Every structure is written in structure tokens, then in C-alpha cells.
C-alpha atoms as one frame of an Amber mdcrd trajectory, in Angstrom:
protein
   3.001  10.256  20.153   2.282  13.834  20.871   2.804  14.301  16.444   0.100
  11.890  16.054  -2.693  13.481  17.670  -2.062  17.015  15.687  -4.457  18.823
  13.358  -4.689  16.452   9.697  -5.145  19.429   7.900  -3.045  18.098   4.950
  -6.235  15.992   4.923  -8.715  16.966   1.814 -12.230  15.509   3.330 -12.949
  12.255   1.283 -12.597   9.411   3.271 -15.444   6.176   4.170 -17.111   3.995
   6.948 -14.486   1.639   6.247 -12.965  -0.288   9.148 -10.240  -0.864   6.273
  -9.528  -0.373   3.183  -7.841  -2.618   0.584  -5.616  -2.260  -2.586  -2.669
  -4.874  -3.510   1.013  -4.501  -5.462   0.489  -1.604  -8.129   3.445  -1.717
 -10.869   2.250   1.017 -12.768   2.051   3.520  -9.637   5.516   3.416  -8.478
   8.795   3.743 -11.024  11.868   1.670 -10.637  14.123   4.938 -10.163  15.270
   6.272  -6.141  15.203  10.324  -6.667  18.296  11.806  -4.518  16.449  13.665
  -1.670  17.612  15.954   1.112  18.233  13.505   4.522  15.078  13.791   7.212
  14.685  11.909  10.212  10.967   9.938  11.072  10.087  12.756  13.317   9.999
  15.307  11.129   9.026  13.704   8.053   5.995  12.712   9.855   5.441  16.488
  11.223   5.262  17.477   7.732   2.946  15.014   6.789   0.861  15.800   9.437
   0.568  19.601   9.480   0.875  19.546   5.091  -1.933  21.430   3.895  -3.193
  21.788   0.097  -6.346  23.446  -1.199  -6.853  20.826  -4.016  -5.962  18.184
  -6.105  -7.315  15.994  -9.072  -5.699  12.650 -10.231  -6.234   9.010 -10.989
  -5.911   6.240  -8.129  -5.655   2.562  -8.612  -5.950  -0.109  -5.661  -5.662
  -3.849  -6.380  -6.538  -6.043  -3.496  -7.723  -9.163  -2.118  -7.832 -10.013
   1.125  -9.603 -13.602   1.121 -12.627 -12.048   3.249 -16.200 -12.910   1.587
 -19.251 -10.449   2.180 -21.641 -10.492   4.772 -25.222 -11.228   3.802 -27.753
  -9.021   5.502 -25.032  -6.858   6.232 -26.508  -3.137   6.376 -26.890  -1.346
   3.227 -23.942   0.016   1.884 -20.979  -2.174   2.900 -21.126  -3.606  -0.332
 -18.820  -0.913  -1.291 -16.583  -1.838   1.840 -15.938  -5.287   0.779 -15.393
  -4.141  -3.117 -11.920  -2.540  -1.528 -11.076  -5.677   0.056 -11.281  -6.995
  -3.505  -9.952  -6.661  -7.061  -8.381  -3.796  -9.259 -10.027  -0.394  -9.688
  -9.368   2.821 -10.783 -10.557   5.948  -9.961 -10.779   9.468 -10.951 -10.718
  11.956  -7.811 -10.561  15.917  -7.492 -10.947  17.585  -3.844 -10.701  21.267
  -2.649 -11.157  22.236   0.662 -12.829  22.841   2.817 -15.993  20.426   1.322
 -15.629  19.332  -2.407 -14.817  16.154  -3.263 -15.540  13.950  -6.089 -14.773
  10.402  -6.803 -15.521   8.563 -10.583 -15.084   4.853 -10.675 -15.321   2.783
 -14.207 -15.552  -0.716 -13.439 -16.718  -3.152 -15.988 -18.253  -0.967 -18.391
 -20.039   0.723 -15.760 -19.729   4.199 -13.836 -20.491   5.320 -10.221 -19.877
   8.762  -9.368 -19.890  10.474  -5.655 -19.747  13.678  -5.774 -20.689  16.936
  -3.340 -20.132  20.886  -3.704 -20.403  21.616  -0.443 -24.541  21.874  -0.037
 -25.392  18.602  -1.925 -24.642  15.283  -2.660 -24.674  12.630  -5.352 -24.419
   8.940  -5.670 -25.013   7.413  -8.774 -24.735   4.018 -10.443 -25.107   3.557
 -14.243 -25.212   0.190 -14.400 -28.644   0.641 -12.344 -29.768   3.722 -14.083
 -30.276   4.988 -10.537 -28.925   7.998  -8.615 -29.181   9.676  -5.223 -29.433
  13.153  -4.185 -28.418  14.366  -0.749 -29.515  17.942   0.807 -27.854  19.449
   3.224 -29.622  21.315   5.758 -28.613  25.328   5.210 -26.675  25.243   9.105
 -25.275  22.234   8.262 -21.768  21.549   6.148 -21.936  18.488   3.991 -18.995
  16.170   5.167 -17.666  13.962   1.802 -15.428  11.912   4.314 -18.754  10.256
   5.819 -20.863   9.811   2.807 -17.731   8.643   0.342 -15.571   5.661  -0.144
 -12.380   6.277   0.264 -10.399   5.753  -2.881  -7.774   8.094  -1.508  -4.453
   7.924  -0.653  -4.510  10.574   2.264  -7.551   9.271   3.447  -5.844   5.755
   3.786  -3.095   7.049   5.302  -5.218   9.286   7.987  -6.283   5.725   9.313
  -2.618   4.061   9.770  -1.285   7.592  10.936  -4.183   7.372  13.405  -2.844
   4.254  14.818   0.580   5.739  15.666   1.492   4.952  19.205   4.352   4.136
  21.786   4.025   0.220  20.198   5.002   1.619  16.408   8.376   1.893  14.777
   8.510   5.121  12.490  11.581   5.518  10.078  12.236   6.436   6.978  12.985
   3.579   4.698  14.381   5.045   0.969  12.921   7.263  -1.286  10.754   6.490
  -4.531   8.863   7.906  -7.855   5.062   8.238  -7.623   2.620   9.605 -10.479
   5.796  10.986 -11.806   6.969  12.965  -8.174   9.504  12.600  -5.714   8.389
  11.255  -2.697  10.078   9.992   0.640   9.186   6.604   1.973   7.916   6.563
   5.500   7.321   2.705   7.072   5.383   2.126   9.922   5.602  -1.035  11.680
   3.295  -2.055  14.628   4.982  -4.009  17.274   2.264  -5.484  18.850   1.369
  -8.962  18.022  -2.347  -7.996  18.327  -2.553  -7.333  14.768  -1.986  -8.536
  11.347  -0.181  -5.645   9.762   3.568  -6.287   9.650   4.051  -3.014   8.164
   2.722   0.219   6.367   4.511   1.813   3.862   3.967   5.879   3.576   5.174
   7.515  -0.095   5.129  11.325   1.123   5.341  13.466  -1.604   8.857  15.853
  -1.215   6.866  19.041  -2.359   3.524  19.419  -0.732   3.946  16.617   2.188
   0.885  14.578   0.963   0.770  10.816   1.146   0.767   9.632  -2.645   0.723
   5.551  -1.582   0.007   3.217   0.778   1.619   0.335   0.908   0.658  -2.734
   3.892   2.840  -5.998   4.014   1.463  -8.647   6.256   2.519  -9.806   8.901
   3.328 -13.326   7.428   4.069 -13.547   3.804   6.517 -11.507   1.358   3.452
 -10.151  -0.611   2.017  -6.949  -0.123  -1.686  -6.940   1.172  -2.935  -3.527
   0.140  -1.693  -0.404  -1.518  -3.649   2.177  -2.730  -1.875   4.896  -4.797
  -2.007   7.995  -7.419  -1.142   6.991 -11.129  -1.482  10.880 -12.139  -1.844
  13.764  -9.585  -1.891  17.420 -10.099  -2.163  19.808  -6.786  -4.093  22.433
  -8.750  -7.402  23.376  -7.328  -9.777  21.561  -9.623 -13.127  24.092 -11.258
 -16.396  24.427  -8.997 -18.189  22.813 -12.153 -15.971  19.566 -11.063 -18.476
  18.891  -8.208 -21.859  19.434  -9.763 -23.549  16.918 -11.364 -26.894  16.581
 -13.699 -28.408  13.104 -13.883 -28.641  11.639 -17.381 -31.920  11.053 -19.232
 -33.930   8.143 -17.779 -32.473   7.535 -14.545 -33.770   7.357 -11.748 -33.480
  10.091  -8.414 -34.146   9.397  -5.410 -34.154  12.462  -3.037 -32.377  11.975
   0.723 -31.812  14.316   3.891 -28.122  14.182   5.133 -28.414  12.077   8.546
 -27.611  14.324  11.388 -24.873  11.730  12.330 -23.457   8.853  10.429 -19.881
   6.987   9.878 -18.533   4.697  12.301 -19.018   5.544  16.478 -15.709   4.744
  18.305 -16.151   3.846  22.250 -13.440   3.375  24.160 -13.316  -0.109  26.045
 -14.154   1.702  29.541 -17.065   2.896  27.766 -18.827  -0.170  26.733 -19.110
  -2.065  29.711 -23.025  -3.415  30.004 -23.648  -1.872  33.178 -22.668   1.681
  31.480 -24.697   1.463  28.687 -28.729   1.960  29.379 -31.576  -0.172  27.372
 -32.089   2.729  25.004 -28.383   2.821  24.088 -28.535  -1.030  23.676 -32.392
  -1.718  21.613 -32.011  -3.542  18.504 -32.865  -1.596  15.964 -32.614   2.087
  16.715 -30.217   4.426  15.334 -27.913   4.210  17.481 -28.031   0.563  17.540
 -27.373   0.325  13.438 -24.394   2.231  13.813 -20.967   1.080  13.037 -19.068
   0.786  16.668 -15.315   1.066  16.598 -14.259  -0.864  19.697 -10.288  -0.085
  20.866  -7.736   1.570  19.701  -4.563   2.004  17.290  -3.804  -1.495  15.719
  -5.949  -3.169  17.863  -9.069  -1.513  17.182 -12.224  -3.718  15.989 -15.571
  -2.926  14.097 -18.996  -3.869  14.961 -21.871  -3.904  12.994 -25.114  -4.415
  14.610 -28.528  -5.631  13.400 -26.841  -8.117  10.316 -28.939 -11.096   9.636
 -27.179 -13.671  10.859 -29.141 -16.443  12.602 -29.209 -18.680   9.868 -25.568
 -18.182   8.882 -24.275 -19.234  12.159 -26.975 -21.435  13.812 -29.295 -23.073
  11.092 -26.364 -22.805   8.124 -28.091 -24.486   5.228 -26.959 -24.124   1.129
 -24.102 -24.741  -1.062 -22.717 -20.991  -2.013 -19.416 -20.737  -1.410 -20.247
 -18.690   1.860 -22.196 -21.149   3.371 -19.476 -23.893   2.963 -17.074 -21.226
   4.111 -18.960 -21.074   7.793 -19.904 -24.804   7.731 -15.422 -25.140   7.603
 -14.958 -22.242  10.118 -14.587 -22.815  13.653 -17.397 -22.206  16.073 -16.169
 -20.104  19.550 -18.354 -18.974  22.527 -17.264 -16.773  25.198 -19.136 -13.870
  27.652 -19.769 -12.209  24.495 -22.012 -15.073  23.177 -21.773 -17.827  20.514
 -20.762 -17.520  16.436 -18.328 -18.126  13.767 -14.508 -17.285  13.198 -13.618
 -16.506   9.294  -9.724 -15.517   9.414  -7.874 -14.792   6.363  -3.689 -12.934
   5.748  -5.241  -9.464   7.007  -8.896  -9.697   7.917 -10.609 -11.635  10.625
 -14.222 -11.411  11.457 -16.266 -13.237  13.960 -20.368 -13.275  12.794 -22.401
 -13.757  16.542 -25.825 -15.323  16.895 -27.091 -12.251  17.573 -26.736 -10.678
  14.644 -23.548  -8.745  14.966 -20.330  -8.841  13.327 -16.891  -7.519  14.276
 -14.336  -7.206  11.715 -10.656  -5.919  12.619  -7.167  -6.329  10.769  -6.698
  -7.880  14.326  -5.968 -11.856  15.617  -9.084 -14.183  16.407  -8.225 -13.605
  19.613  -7.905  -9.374  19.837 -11.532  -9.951  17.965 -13.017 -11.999  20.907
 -11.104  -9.772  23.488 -13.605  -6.824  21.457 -16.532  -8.636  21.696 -16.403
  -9.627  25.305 -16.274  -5.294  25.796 -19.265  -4.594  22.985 -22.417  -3.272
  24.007 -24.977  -6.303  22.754
């Protein structure tokens, strides 16, 4: 326990809002051959791991995935990109260097986004929309990639499973194994609550520099893995400064932002979200505050909750034939302290869609979702 709460700094910053994040069984990623390491016990594989620190690295990550959970409409803008990682094949092309580069490349049918940052700006753009974003930083202010990013990296996955390291996990080291051409040591987490849906998490920890290369997570039913996310190509060279700028091509679109003063998911412990503790301002539809993802719990059990989703008509007045609609017309309808809504459960994911226009979403049990809901500010 006391290794798990110690300074990430093996951690490049590039990370995302994601409650999780999703990537299947990746061939390519991981050779057939065991490399003969040096013996090392859990403990101090995963001291390593946690106190590894590079300046930089550039590579190419795949993630295949599909977890069986359909996206939210009215959902707020942006989680598009959270249920695209719960979805699919992609491949990426990443380079970070500390303390606040970071630049992620995804091709995906013919089509290019790019998030990038040097430090003092931002950019998101699309080129299937012709459209791109520029963020400024405020000059006493440090732009912070790991809010404003998705998280197509490895170490960033890992950082969330590591986070959920308590007294109910089993660490060990399970074998050893090829990535991207490296020797890495395998380190398997496995959650023995029954409050969630992970069975286990697979770790590749690279032998030389300590940083996780893969992540693999098995359900806990089923012989198939669920998600993996992992480098096809990795070098730990500190990539150019020109790596992080960008220059918008001909034609498209810019739209010019401020950097929020706060944004990424909110966690509140479950003492801390009690009604009585939480004053109307806190709790007005609407407000800051109120859009903002809530993290609800912690370790394995911890839930998300999006407030201010539209989704009256999905729950209450459910009318079309999309395959969404059907979807909720099949799923169960539950009620509790919390309130009244819908229960979509797939092999990882299960999120419950409320009346009142909020929606938790955990890699928890139906149950461990409505325990979260019953604690949520409204």
C-alpha cells in the first residue's frame, strides 16, 4: 500500500478524462519469445515502476477494444473520444518530454487528429472536419497535456490500475515477455473484490527504464482479454522541441480557447458527498462545477458521474428504432434513494442513465453502480 501512493514520476503527462480506457488482444505488440531476466519479487518490481523516471519518448501505440458499451447521446462535449477507446483498433503516434510536451497523432480512416502542446499552447485538430483548436495558456499558468489529451498511452493506462492498488489486490510477477522489440517483466494485478469486473491487469514493465510498455485487462468472466493498450515501436530518446508545435494547414478552420482554470474529472470521497454536505451552489444544474466529471469511490470500486446529459427522453419517454433506443427499451429499469433510470451492463462496463440527467459509468457491478449513486451529489 504505502508503494502505491508514491511520486509517478516515471509518468510523462499525457493522460484523459477517461473513467477507462479500452484496447483489446494486440498480436503485433507482444512477440512469442520469454527474454531470460534477472529474478524480482512484486514489491520491488512495482517500486521501480513507480519511482522510474524518463525525460522522453516517441513511439507508435495500438489499442483494439470493444467493450459492448454504446454512447451516450447528449453526453457533454467531448466524450465522444471516451467511447472511441471503448471501441475498435487504432493506432497512434506519441512523443512526450517532461515536464509539459506531449503529442499524440491518430490516423483513422483516412483521417488525422492531432493533440499536441509545447508547454504554453495547445492544439486539437481534426482533418476530416477541416477544423482545429488553439489553447492559450495563461503566462502563470503550466499547460497540463494529461487533462486536455486522450490517453493513448501506455503509462498513462497503467497510472489508473496502479492507482487502484490496495490491501484487496494481488501483485506478483507473472513471466517475462518482448514488447516493441524490449525486454520487459510482466507484472499482474488482480483485484479481489467482487465489486468489480476486472479479473486481472496485466503490467509489461520495461527491464531498462521501468516504464509500463502494455496493458493488458482480462475480465472477470471469459478467457478473452478486454483491453490492452501497448507500444508497437518505442524509443526513450527525448523527441525535438519542433515535435510539439504545430501550424494549421491552408483552409481550416481555428478556433481560439482559454485553458479552463480547472478541468478533468473531480474525485469526492463517499463521506464527502452526502446531500446535507453539499450546499445549493455546489449542487445547481448547470454551473461549472455541476458539468464536471465526479469520480465517486475508490480503487476498483470507483464510479463516474456525468452531470447535465440529456436524458429524459432516453429513460422516461424512450421513443425510435436506433439501436440505442432498443438497447434501453431491453434494459432493466431500477429506482432507489438515488432516483429512477436505466441499467446497460456489458463484460467490463456498466452504466446506469438517471431521469435526471446523470450518468454513472464504472468497470464496477450494477450493484457497486447503484451503491455510487445513492452517495452522488444530485
Amino acid at each position: 500500500m504505502g508503494v502505491a501512493q508514491r511520486s509517478r514520476r516515471w509518468l510523462v503527462p499525457v493522460t484523459a478524462v477517461a473513467v477507462v480506457a479500452g484496447v483489446g488482444a494486440l498480436g503485433p505488440v507482444v512477440a512469442d519469445a520469454s527474454p531470460k531476466l534477472p529474478g524480482i519479487s512484486a514489491q520491488d518490481l512495482l517500486a521501480k515502476v513507480q519511482t522510474a523516471k524518463v525525460d522522453g519518448l516517441s513511439g507508435t501505440v495500438r489499442s483494439d477494444a470493444d467493450l459492448g458499451l454504446p454512447a451516450i447521446p447528449g453526453a457533454p462535449a467531448g466524450s465522444e473520444q471516451l467511447t472511441e477507446m471503448l471501441s475498435g483498433q487504432h493506432t497512434a503516434r506519441v512523443a512526450f518530454a517532461s515536464p509539459d510536451k506531449a503529442r499524440v497523432s491518430v490516423l483513422d480512416n483516412q483521417a488525422e487528429r492531432v493533440w499536441t502542446t509545447d508547454g504554453k499552447s495547445a492544439w486539437a485538430y481534426d482533418s476530416s472536419r477541416r477544423e482545429a483548436v488553439k489553447l492559450t495558456v495563461p503566462e502563470h499558468k503550466t499547460a497540463k497535456p494529461e487533462k486536455a489529451m486522450p490517453s493513448y498511452d501506455p503509462q498513462a493506462v497503467a497510472k489508473r490500475f496502479l492507482d487502484a492498488i490496495d490491501p484487496t489486490t494481488k501483485v506478483e510477477v507473472s513471466g517475462t515477455e518482448k514488447v516493441a522489440g524490449r525486454d520487459a517483466y510482466k507484472l499482474r494485478l488482480v483485484p479481489k473484490t467482487d465489486k468489480t469486473t476486472v479479473g486481472s491487469v496485466t503490467l509489461a514493465i520495461d527491464s531498462k527504464t521501468w516504464v509500463p510498455l502494455d496493458v493488458t485487462v482480462m475480465p472477470r468472466t471469459g478467457n478473452n482479454p478486454a483491453v490492452e493498450v501497448g507500444f508497437s515501436s518505442v524509443s526513450f530518446d527525448v523527441p525535438a522541441a519542433s515535435t510539439f508545435t504545430f501550424t494549421p494547414p491552408q483552409g481550416v478552420k481555428v478556433t481560439d480557447k482559454k485553458v479552463p482554470s480547472q478541468f478533468g474529472p473531480k474525485r469526492v470521497a463517499p463521506k464527502q458527498v452526502e446531500p446535507k454536505q453539499l450546499t445549493p451552489k455546489q449542487l445547481k444544474p448547470g454551473t461549472a462545477k455541476a458539468d464536471e466529471p465526479t469520480v465517486i469511490g475508490e480503487g476498483w470500486e470507483s464510479v463516474a458521474m456525468i452531470r447535465g446529459a440529456q436524458t429524459g427522453q432516453l429513460t422516461g419517454q424512450l421513443t425510435g428504432n436506433g439501436p440505442l433506443a432498443q438497447l434501453l427499451a431491453k434494459a432493466p429499469t431500477v429506482s432507489g434513494t438515488w432516483g429512477k433510470g436505466k441499467v446497460l451492463t456489458s463484460k467490463m462496463v456498466s452504466a446506469l442513465i438517471t431521469d435526471d440527467g446523470r450518468v454513472f459509468v464504472g468497470l464496477v457491478t450494477p450493484d457497486t453502480l447503484q451503491a455510487a449513486a445513492a452517495k452522488a451529489p444530485r
